[in-house]
mmCIF file of C-alpha atoms in Angstrom:
data_model
loop_
_atom_site.group_PDB
_atom_site.id
_atom_site.type_symbol
_atom_site.label_atom_id
_atom_site.label_comp_id
_atom_site.label_asym_id
_atom_site.label_seq_id
_atom_site.Cartn_x
_atom_site.Cartn_y
_atom_site.Cartn_z
ATOM 1 C CA MET A 1 85.773 121.950 107.077
ATOM 2 C CA THR A 2 84.959 119.557 104.532
ATOM 3 C CA THR A 3 88.683 119.653 103.598
ATOM 4 C CA VAL A 4 89.305 118.758 107.367
ATOM 5 C CA ARG A 5 87.038 116.008 107.818
ATOM 6 C CA HIS A 6 88.298 114.558 104.528
ATOM 7 C CA ALA A 7 91.643 115.169 105.590
ATOM 8 C CA MET A 8 90.834 113.064 109.071
ATOM 9 C CA THR A 9 89.301 110.139 106.797
ATOM 10 C CA TYR A 10 92.500 109.979 104.653
ATOM 11 C CA PHE A 11 94.520 110.001 107.886
ATOM 12 C CA GLU A 12 92.852 107.075 109.369
ATOM 13 C CA SER A 13 92.948 105.022 106.143
ATOM 14 C CA SER A 14 96.558 105.902 106.250
ATOM 15 C CA ALA A 15 96.910 104.966 110.066
ATOM 16 C CA ARG A 16 95.043 101.662 109.326
ATOM 17 C CA ARG A 17 97.651 100.546 106.269
ATOM 18 C CA TYR A 18 100.414 101.630 108.486
ATOM 19 C CA ARG A 19 99.603 98.670 111.191
ATOM 20 C CA TYR A 20 100.866 95.953 108.992
ATOM 21 C CA VAL A 21 104.209 97.516 109.153
ATOM 22 C CA PHE A 22 104.240 99.172 112.464
ATOM 23 C CA ARG A 23 106.555 96.512 113.878
ATOM 24 C CA GLY A 24 109.460 96.731 111.318
ATOM 25 C CA SER A 25 109.314 100.577 111.634
ATOM 26 C CA MET A 26 109.403 100.704 115.176
ATOM 27 C CA PHE A 27 112.121 98.465 115.156
ATOM 28 C CA ALA A 28 114.069 100.994 112.458
ATOM 29 C CA SER A 29 113.032 104.023 114.603
ATOM 30 C CA PHE A 30 114.990 102.318 117.769
ATOM 31 C CA LEU A 31 117.851 100.831 115.577
ATOM 32 C CA ASN A 32 118.615 104.308 113.454
ATOM 33 C CA PRO A 33 119.711 106.631 116.552
ATOM 34 C CA ILE A 34 121.325 103.446 118.355
ATOM 35 C CA LEU A 35 123.640 103.235 115.281
ATOM 36 C CA PHE A 36 124.379 106.864 114.617
ATOM 37 C CA LEU A 37 125.085 107.938 118.153
ATOM 38 C CA SER A 38 127.167 104.876 118.670
ATOM 39 C CA ALA A 39 129.399 105.408 115.890
ATOM 40 C CA MET A 40 129.122 109.218 115.461
ATOM 41 C CA GLY A 41 128.491 110.229 118.925
ATOM 42 C CA LEU A 42 130.465 107.613 121.019
ATOM 43 C CA GLY A 43 132.814 106.378 118.268
ATOM 44 C CA LEU A 44 133.856 109.761 116.568
ATOM 45 C CA GLY A 45 132.917 111.876 119.361
ATOM 46 C CA GLN A 46 135.539 110.180 121.724
ATOM 47 C CA LEU A 47 138.248 110.992 119.228
ATOM 48 C CA VAL A 48 137.318 114.752 118.992
ATOM 49 C CA ASP A 49 136.818 114.945 122.600
ATOM 50 C CA GLN A 50 140.319 113.841 123.321
ATOM 51 C CA GLN A 51 141.732 116.408 120.694
ATOM 52 C CA ALA A 52 139.632 119.248 121.964
ATOM 53 C CA GLY A 53 138.728 118.558 125.730
ATOM 54 C CA GLU A 54 135.355 117.509 127.133
ATOM 55 C CA ALA A 55 133.627 120.732 126.267
ATOM 56 C CA VAL A 56 133.807 120.813 122.267
ATOM 57 C CA ILE A 57 131.333 123.087 121.114
ATOM 58 C CA ASP A 58 129.501 125.822 123.031
ATOM 59 C CA THR A 59 130.729 123.997 126.539
ATOM 60 C CA PHE A 60 129.015 120.687 125.209
ATOM 61 C CA SER A 61 130.483 117.178 124.401
ATOM 62 C CA TYR A 62 130.362 116.264 120.789
ATOM 63 C CA VAL A 63 127.832 113.271 121.575
ATOM 64 C CA THR A 64 125.626 116.253 122.828
ATOM 65 C CA TYR A 65 126.008 119.021 120.467
ATOM 66 C CA LEU A 66 125.212 116.404 117.718
ATOM 67 C CA ALA A 67 121.961 114.430 119.319
ATOM 68 C CA PRO A 68 119.391 117.312 118.709
ATOM 69 C CA GLY A 69 121.213 117.655 114.987
ATOM 70 C CA LEU A 70 120.467 114.102 114.215
ATOM 71 C CA MET A 71 116.988 114.203 115.734
ATOM 72 C CA ALA A 72 116.699 117.129 112.897
ATOM 73 C CA THR A 73 118.211 115.154 110.193
ATOM 74 C CA THR A 74 116.178 111.945 110.883
ATOM 75 C CA ALA A 75 112.887 114.113 111.002
ATOM 76 C CA MET A 76 113.767 115.861 107.552
ATOM 77 C CA SER A 77 114.777 112.026 106.293
ATOM 78 C CA THR A 78 111.292 110.824 107.507
ATOM 79 C CA GLY A 79 109.319 113.379 106.013
ATOM 80 C CA ALA A 80 111.150 113.237 102.645
ATOM 81 C CA SER A 81 111.005 109.500 102.292
ATOM 82 C CA ASP A 82 107.313 109.047 103.193
ATOM 83 C CA SER A 83 106.423 112.107 100.564
ATOM 84 C CA SER A 84 108.282 111.187 97.731
ATOM 85 C CA TRP A 85 107.880 107.333 96.036
ATOM 86 C CA PRO A 86 104.572 106.856 98.113
ATOM 87 C CA VAL A 87 103.346 109.691 96.330
ATOM 88 C CA VAL A 88 104.505 109.186 92.938
ATOM 89 C CA ALA A 89 103.480 105.774 93.452
ATOM 90 C CA GLY A 90 100.117 107.149 94.328
ATOM 91 C CA LEU A 91 99.957 109.194 91.196
ATOM 92 C CA LYS A 92 101.778 106.948 88.508
ATOM 93 C CA TRP A 93 102.626 103.568 89.276
ATOM 94 C CA LEU A 94 100.015 102.158 91.386
ATOM 95 C CA LYS A 95 97.216 105.075 90.752
ATOM 96 C CA THR A 96 95.852 104.686 94.246
ATOM 97 C CA TYR A 97 95.161 108.590 94.376
ATOM 98 C CA HIS A 98 92.622 107.756 91.696
ATOM 99 C CA GLY A 99 90.679 105.144 93.825
ATOM 100 C CA VAL A 100 90.651 107.773 96.527
ATOM 101 C CA LEU A 101 89.252 110.185 94.297
ATOM 102 C CA ALA A 102 86.694 107.498 93.339
ATOM 103 C CA THR A 103 85.341 108.216 96.905
ATOM 104 C CA PRO A 104 83.580 111.400 98.266
ATOM 105 C CA LEU A 105 86.898 112.457 99.375
ATOM 106 C CA THR A 106 88.833 115.615 97.594
ATOM 107 C CA VAL A 107 92.464 116.128 96.408
ATOM 108 C CA GLY A 108 92.592 119.135 99.350
ATOM 109 C CA GLY A 109 91.566 116.013 101.959
ATOM 110 C CA LEU A 110 94.102 113.798 100.215
ATOM 111 C CA VAL A 111 97.014 116.421 100.558
ATOM 112 C CA LEU A 112 96.287 117.303 103.996
ATOM 113 C CA GLY A 113 95.472 113.829 105.119
ATOM 114 C CA HIS A 114 98.750 112.904 103.682
ATOM 115 C CA VAL A 115 100.947 115.320 105.366
ATOM 116 C CA ALA A 116 99.135 115.490 108.905
ATOM 117 C CA PHE A 117 99.901 111.634 108.879
ATOM 118 C CA VAL A 118 103.804 112.178 107.901
ATOM 119 C CA PHE A 119 103.807 114.969 110.812
ATOM 120 C CA THR A 120 102.700 111.985 112.852
ATOM 121 C CA ARG A 121 104.804 109.775 112.002
ATOM 122 C CA VAL A 122 107.799 112.142 112.081
ATOM 123 C CA LEU A 123 106.612 113.233 115.798
ATOM 124 C CA PHE A 124 107.047 109.357 116.664
ATOM 125 C CA VAL A 125 110.604 109.222 115.230
ATOM 126 C CA SER A 126 111.617 112.094 117.234
ATOM 127 C CA LEU A 127 110.406 110.634 120.344
ATOM 128 C CA VAL A 128 112.065 107.446 120.157
ATOM 129 C CA TYR A 129 115.123 109.543 118.950
ATOM 130 C CA GLY A 130 115.081 111.633 121.842
ATOM 131 C CA LEU A 131 114.851 108.613 124.470
ATOM 132 C CA VAL A 132 117.744 107.096 123.003
ATOM 133 C CA ALA A 133 119.661 110.098 123.322
ATOM 134 C CA VAL A 134 118.341 110.436 126.809
ATOM 135 C CA ALA A 135 119.875 106.466 127.338
ATOM 136 C CA PHE A 136 123.040 107.560 125.666
ATOM 137 C CA GLY A 137 123.415 110.408 128.397
ATOM 138 C CA ALA A 138 123.401 112.936 125.663
ATOM 139 C CA LEU A 139 120.147 114.696 126.501
ATOM 140 C CA GLU A 140 118.528 115.304 129.348
ATOM 141 C CA LEU A 141 114.789 113.667 129.453
ATOM 142 C CA PRO A 142 113.079 117.305 129.639
ATOM 143 C CA ARG A 143 115.048 118.979 126.910
ATOM 144 C CA ALA A 144 114.603 116.037 124.895
ATOM 145 C CA LEU A 145 111.312 116.121 124.946
ATOM 146 C CA LEU A 146 110.952 119.592 124.598
ATOM 147 C CA ALA A 147 113.175 118.801 121.066
ATOM 148 C CA ILE A 148 110.220 116.866 119.646
ATOM 149 C CA LEU A 149 108.505 119.682 118.500
ATOM 150 C CA PRO A 150 110.885 121.637 116.585
ATOM 151 C CA ALA A 151 112.209 118.506 115.034
ATOM 152 C CA GLY A 152 108.366 117.753 113.999
ATOM 153 C CA LEU A 153 108.237 121.038 112.609
ATOM 154 C CA THR A 154 111.225 120.590 110.133
ATOM 155 C CA GLY A 155 109.706 117.241 109.474
ATOM 156 C CA LEU A 156 106.404 118.613 108.103
ATOM 157 C CA ALA A 157 108.096 121.333 106.134
ATOM 158 C CA PHE A 158 109.831 118.626 104.169
ATOM 159 C CA GLY A 159 106.841 116.389 104.121
ATOM 160 C CA ALA A 160 104.916 119.215 102.398
ATOM 161 C CA ALA A 161 107.774 120.643 100.119
ATOM 162 C CA VAL A 162 108.434 117.186 98.769
ATOM 163 C CA MET A 163 105.192 116.186 98.376
ATOM 164 C CA GLY A 164 104.541 119.280 96.157
ATOM 165 C CA PHE A 165 107.817 118.209 94.080
ATOM 166 C CA SER A 166 106.771 114.722 93.511
ATOM 167 C CA SER A 167 103.517 115.690 92.272
ATOM 168 C CA TYR A 168 105.114 116.935 89.164
ATOM 169 C CA LEU A 169 107.085 113.307 88.706
ATOM 170 C CA ASP A 170 106.169 110.442 86.627
ATOM 171 C CA ARG A 171 109.380 108.193 87.191
ATOM 172 C CA ASP A 172 111.743 108.193 89.995
ATOM 173 C CA VAL A 173 114.783 109.801 88.529
ATOM 174 C CA GLY A 174 113.788 112.958 90.080
ATOM 175 C CA LEU A 175 113.439 111.352 93.452
ATOM 176 C CA ALA A 176 117.031 109.911 93.168
ATOM 177 C CA ASN A 177 118.019 113.323 91.905
ATOM 178 C CA LEU A 178 116.357 115.215 95.209
ATOM 179 C CA PHE A 179 118.102 112.682 97.431
ATOM 180 C CA ARG A 180 121.402 112.871 95.644
ATOM 181 C CA PHE A 181 121.763 116.586 94.921
ATOM 182 C CA GLY A 182 119.403 117.818 97.679
ATOM 183 C CA ILE A 183 118.835 115.757 100.790
ATOM 184 C CA THR A 184 122.530 114.416 101.332
ATOM 185 C CA PRO A 185 124.104 117.416 101.066
ATOM 186 C CA MET A 186 121.481 119.211 103.394
ATOM 187 C CA PHE A 187 122.223 116.460 105.965
ATOM 188 C CA LEU A 188 125.941 117.012 105.943
ATOM 189 C CA PHE A 189 126.156 120.770 105.638
ATOM 190 C CA SER A 190 123.557 122.144 107.273
ATOM 191 C CA GLY A 191 124.847 122.498 110.969
ATOM 192 C CA ALA A 192 123.820 119.054 112.400
ATOM 193 C CA PHE A 193 127.566 117.802 112.749
ATOM 194 C CA PHE A 194 129.334 121.237 112.704
ATOM 195 C CA PRO A 195 128.467 124.653 113.065
ATOM 196 C CA ILE A 196 127.908 126.328 109.504
ATOM 197 C CA THR A 197 130.654 129.066 110.243
ATOM 198 C CA GLN A 198 132.853 126.260 109.925
ATOM 199 C CA LEU A 199 132.217 126.377 105.928
ATOM 200 C CA PRO A 200 133.410 128.396 103.485
ATOM 201 C CA GLU A 201 131.906 131.842 103.481
ATOM 202 C CA PHE A 202 130.500 131.298 99.638
ATOM 203 C CA ILE A 203 128.809 128.700 100.968
ATOM 204 C CA GLN A 204 127.038 129.401 104.434
ATOM 205 C CA PRO A 205 124.127 131.133 102.938
ATOM 206 C CA LEU A 206 123.215 128.380 100.655
ATOM 207 C CA ALA A 207 123.288 126.431 104.256
ATOM 208 C CA ILE A 208 120.986 129.308 105.655
ATOM 209 C CA ALA A 209 118.652 129.041 102.542
ATOM 210 C CA THR A 210 117.676 125.466 103.097
ATOM 211 C CA PRO A 211 114.767 124.634 105.525
ATOM 212 C CA LEU A 212 117.138 121.713 107.799
ATOM 213 C CA TRP A 213 119.625 124.447 109.083
ATOM 214 C CA HIS A 214 116.898 126.677 110.654
ATOM 215 C CA GLY A 215 115.451 123.198 111.822
ATOM 216 C CA VAL A 216 118.201 122.058 113.447
ATOM 217 C CA GLU A 217 118.913 125.568 114.917
ATOM 218 C CA LEU A 218 115.539 124.851 116.789
ATOM 219 C CA THR A 219 115.953 121.726 117.507
ATOM 220 C CA ARG A 220 119.307 122.243 118.979
ATOM 221 C CA ALA A 221 118.100 125.334 121.194
ATOM 222 C CA ALA A 222 114.948 123.259 122.595
ATOM 223 C CA GLY A 223 117.210 120.119 123.218
ATOM 224 C CA LEU A 224 120.173 122.083 124.817
ATOM 225 C CA GLY A 225 118.859 125.236 125.764
ATOM 226 C CA VAL A 226 121.159 127.390 124.147
ATOM 227 C CA SER A 227 120.345 130.579 121.787
ATOM 228 C CA THR A 228 119.380 130.413 117.986
ATOM 229 C CA SER A 229 121.442 132.330 115.399
ATOM 230 C CA TRP A 230 118.137 133.843 114.416
ATOM 231 C CA HIS A 231 115.135 134.547 116.331
ATOM 232 C CA PRO A 232 113.130 131.696 116.990
ATOM 233 C CA VAL A 233 110.001 133.021 115.098
ATOM 234 C CA LEU A 234 111.744 133.580 111.818
ATOM 235 C CA HIS A 235 113.154 130.338 111.766
ATOM 236 C CA VAL A 236 109.709 128.819 112.528
ATOM 237 C CA LEU A 237 108.242 131.041 109.646
ATOM 238 C CA VAL A 238 110.683 129.412 107.244
ATOM 239 C CA LEU A 239 109.803 126.308 108.144
ATOM 240 C CA ALA A 240 106.206 127.449 108.041
ATOM 241 C CA ALA A 241 106.688 128.931 104.345
ATOM 242 C CA PHE A 242 108.154 125.854 102.870
ATOM 243 C CA THR A 243 105.089 123.760 104.388
ATOM 244 C CA VAL A 244 102.336 126.054 103.139
ATOM 245 C CA ILE A 245 104.183 126.516 99.863
ATOM 246 C CA GLY A 246 104.659 122.637 99.564
ATOM 247 C CA LEU A 247 100.929 122.184 100.328
ATOM 248 C CA VAL A 248 99.576 124.702 97.743
ATOM 249 C CA VAL A 249 101.623 123.535 94.907
ATOM 250 C CA ALA A 250 100.887 119.799 95.591
ATOM 251 C CA ARG A 251 97.391 120.383 95.893
ATOM 252 C CA ARG A 252 97.273 122.334 92.363
ATOM 253 C CA LYS A 253 99.681 120.070 90.457
ATOM 254 C CA MET A 254 97.320 116.809 91.892
ATOM 255 C CA THR A 255 94.511 118.440 90.960
ATOM 256 C CA MET A 256 95.294 119.004 87.330
ATOM 257 C CA ARG A 257 96.735 115.382 87.281
ATOM 258 C CA LEU A 258 94.027 113.845 88.804
ATOM 259 C CA ILE A 259 90.818 115.825 88.071
ATOM 260 C CA SER A 260 91.521 118.097 84.957
#
């Protein structure tokens, strides 16, 4: 219970700091889906629809197929970004985490509070994305709202996992490599833009091993009412595993760096 109470305190502190950048963040949250759905959904999507007919994939137009996938990738990007440079800054550059631990808060409360705030941020961004998708006619409102939770779970998994990774770093080179060789390939090849069955067979297992593929599957199933490749519970368990492992790793490593 002490850890939960400390997590709530750190969450409140993060929310107070977020007030100062809320307007800019909200503007970006609306601009991102508008640009992506305009360029990829309506622009490229019209060309795809003209070549393949109105029903491109599973009886859906391309913009409809694309919308929940982009919701999941945005959740991934938000979770990963909020748990990368800010975490290294708190540990090494600005040492704000040292100041946090000068209070009664514990490392466990700090880690849990940070990930809880990231999860809340991802839910908000996913809500905005869903509303923009509805405005574009890509999703129906009930389905768009239903897709928020699996997108949130995707962002939560990445937020925790990237926090665990970032807890080992002192420089931003590792973060640049993470986004260059990890986040960007996942964004492109985890089923958001096309089914992974279109990939070469030897690459498909790599796509399945990524948490983003499981998040895309769940978000698309919720947003479009289609079935998932695996049982939904299995997809949730994979995302939960990444979340738990990330939390455990982050707590242990940050305890070593901040206390030991």
